[in-house]
Amino acid sequence: MALLICGWVVGSAPATAEIRHIYLAWADNPSTTMSVHVQTLVHSPAAAVPVVSVVYDTVEAETPGAYRWRATATGVDPIHPLPGRTVHSVKLTGLIPGQLYYYRVLSSMDAASTVRRFRTIPDTPQPLRFIVGGDMGIEELSQRLQRVAAAQAPQFALIGGDLAYANGDWAQVETWDRWFDHWDSLMVTPTGEQIPIVAAIGNHEVRGGYGGRPEDAGPYLRFLPQSPTTYYDRAFGPHLGMIVLDSGHLEPHGGRQARWLAEALQRHDERPFLMAAYHVPLFPGFRQPGVSMSRAGRQHWQPLFDRHALTVGFEHHDHMFKRSVRIRGNEEEEDGVLYLGDGSFGRGPRMVAGPRQVHLARRWYLERIESRGHIWRVDVDAQADSVIFTAIDADGVEFDRVSSAARN
């Protein structure tokens, strides 16, 4: 008799290994590639690491052998702090932009996953939708907001750091397991498509939070390989350039990251919309604006954001809702940069009233703040005339909206 376990069809004999997680991200062009990450667990010390591959097609097939294309994991990373666990990264290339794909994961364990699906990003002028949030965790509010996020049918999810709240600690792998379990079951669109992850690093990915080394963020870096560095850029179709940054967790704001940022902004300068995502806000909604990492962001990044007319900076870390005025330099300006945040995609929102009340009058840069868990839905129109940012709470209520015109 066959059983269905964790999306896998297996026989009745005891398994020496299992697939623990399957999730999607990008290490390259979102229009023509997809990275399928598979975590396996081997339960017997004598068992070899399984060989993992993906079969895929533009139509669903009845059996794995009927799919036209197959790719084998080229990245195989045994996680030595976690005996028996391996991360397999299967990169699918040569994909058709804007195409729906069906796939199944195969392994040398003679098991096949159930059919899953994803859609690549169009490379022609078409509407683009994604959601943004940070500071998630694994509690009920995070799960409620993931359901709301998936219901928006986003083409990807941009997470601004602090995913599982495991603090770079391998001993907290069960926290990561619960986070991935929630993502796998909840972050699926109404039409059944998996939602790819685009993530920035946060302080709760790193042992010590700031100024760490790669080994201090081992679980995040090895479970979710996206780039050789913790800062990277992606082009989403012809209209949007996205910059993902490290706000001092493994890489300082200045130096080589700032030099890279200048080059990345220049690469995307002809696109109508140019956005950045990072964890610690330049213009915090809750913490004091004089904290060191916010000051470093304003020193090293803000002049570049201003010079290249950044559309928006997605900020997190402060666990509240925030919308700034439009800012250039240290002043409010009509054509300045918009800063949206501040990361409450599951972690309980901090109070903006009471003994530590944030006074709008004392923070010239704040347009609106609220103690409210939320995500941002981002809609770029097909003509690239404008982008609309909509804040949505855990009840699905759209409670704030702002738009920005295309960059000149």
PDB file of N, CA and C in Angstrom, residues 139-149 393-395:
ATOM      1  N   GLU A 139       4.729  31.996  14.277  1.00  0.00           N
ATOM      2  CA  GLU A 139       3.528  32.045  15.106  1.00  0.00           C
ATOM      3  C   GLU A 139       2.272  32.244  14.253  1.00  0.00           C
ATOM      4  N   GLU A 140       1.133  32.315  14.922  1.00  0.00           N
ATOM      5  CA  GLU A 140      -0.153  32.358  14.226  1.00  0.00           C
ATOM      6  C   GLU A 140      -0.283  33.560  13.302  1.00  0.00           C
ATOM      7  N   LEU A 141       0.186  34.742  13.735  1.00  0.00           N
ATOM      8  CA  LEU A 141       0.052  35.930  12.891  1.00  0.00           C
ATOM      9  C   LEU A 141       0.789  35.750  11.573  1.00  0.00           C
ATOM     10  N   SER A 142       1.960  35.123  11.620  1.00  0.00           N
ATOM     11  CA  SER A 142       2.708  34.856  10.390  1.00  0.00           C
ATOM     12  C   SER A 142       1.906  33.961   9.455  1.00  0.00           C
ATOM     13  N   GLN A 143       1.285  32.938   9.994  1.00  0.00           N
ATOM     14  CA  GLN A 143       0.501  32.027   9.157  1.00  0.00           C
ATOM     15  C   GLN A 143      -0.718  32.732   8.564  1.00  0.00           C
ATOM     16  N   ARG A 144      -1.373  33.553   9.346  1.00  0.00           N
ATOM     17  CA  ARG A 144      -2.529  34.299   8.827  1.00  0.00           C
ATOM     18  C   ARG A 144      -2.106  35.222   7.688  1.00  0.00           C
ATOM     19  N   LEU A 145      -0.986  35.908   7.879  1.00  0.00           N
ATOM     20  CA  LEU A 145      -0.533  36.840   6.847  1.00  0.00           C
ATOM     21  C   LEU A 145      -0.043  36.104   5.608  1.00  0.00           C
ATOM     22  N   GLN A 146       0.521  34.910   5.768  1.00  0.00           N
ATOM     23  CA  GLN A 146       0.908  34.135   4.593  1.00  0.00           C
ATOM     24  C   GLN A 146      -0.323  33.732   3.782  1.00  0.00           C
ATOM     25  N   ARG A 147      -1.395  33.375   4.452  1.00  0.00           N
ATOM     26  CA  ARG A 147      -2.626  33.063   3.715  1.00  0.00           C
ATOM     27  C   ARG A 147      -3.117  34.279   2.939  1.00  0.00           C
ATOM     28  N   VAL A 148      -3.074  35.438   3.588  1.00  0.00           N
ATOM     29  CA  VAL A 148      -3.489  36.675   2.916  1.00  0.00           C
ATOM     30  C   VAL A 148      -2.565  36.963   1.739  1.00  0.00           C
ATOM     31  N   ALA A 149      -1.260  36.795   1.951  1.00  0.00           N
ATOM     32  CA  ALA A 149      -0.292  37.061   0.887  1.00  0.00           C
ATOM     33  C   ALA A 149      -0.530  36.156  -0.312  1.00  0.00           C
ATOM     34  N   ASP A 393      -3.731  43.899   6.015  1.00  0.00           N
ATOM     35  CA  ASP A 393      -3.511  43.297   7.330  1.00  0.00           C
ATOM     36  C   ASP A 393      -3.915  41.826   7.345  1.00  0.00           C
ATOM     37  N   ALA A 394      -3.827  41.207   8.513  1.00  0.00           N
ATOM     38  CA  ALA A 394      -4.045  39.766   8.636  1.00  0.00           C
ATOM     39  C   ALA A 394      -5.491  39.360   8.411  1.00  0.00           C
ATOM     40  N   ASP A 395      -6.408  40.307   8.431  1.00  0.00           N
ATOM     41  CA  ASP A 395      -7.805  40.029   8.104  1.00  0.00           C
ATOM     42  C   ASP A 395      -8.108  40.258   6.628  1.00  0.00           C
TER      43      ASP A 395
END
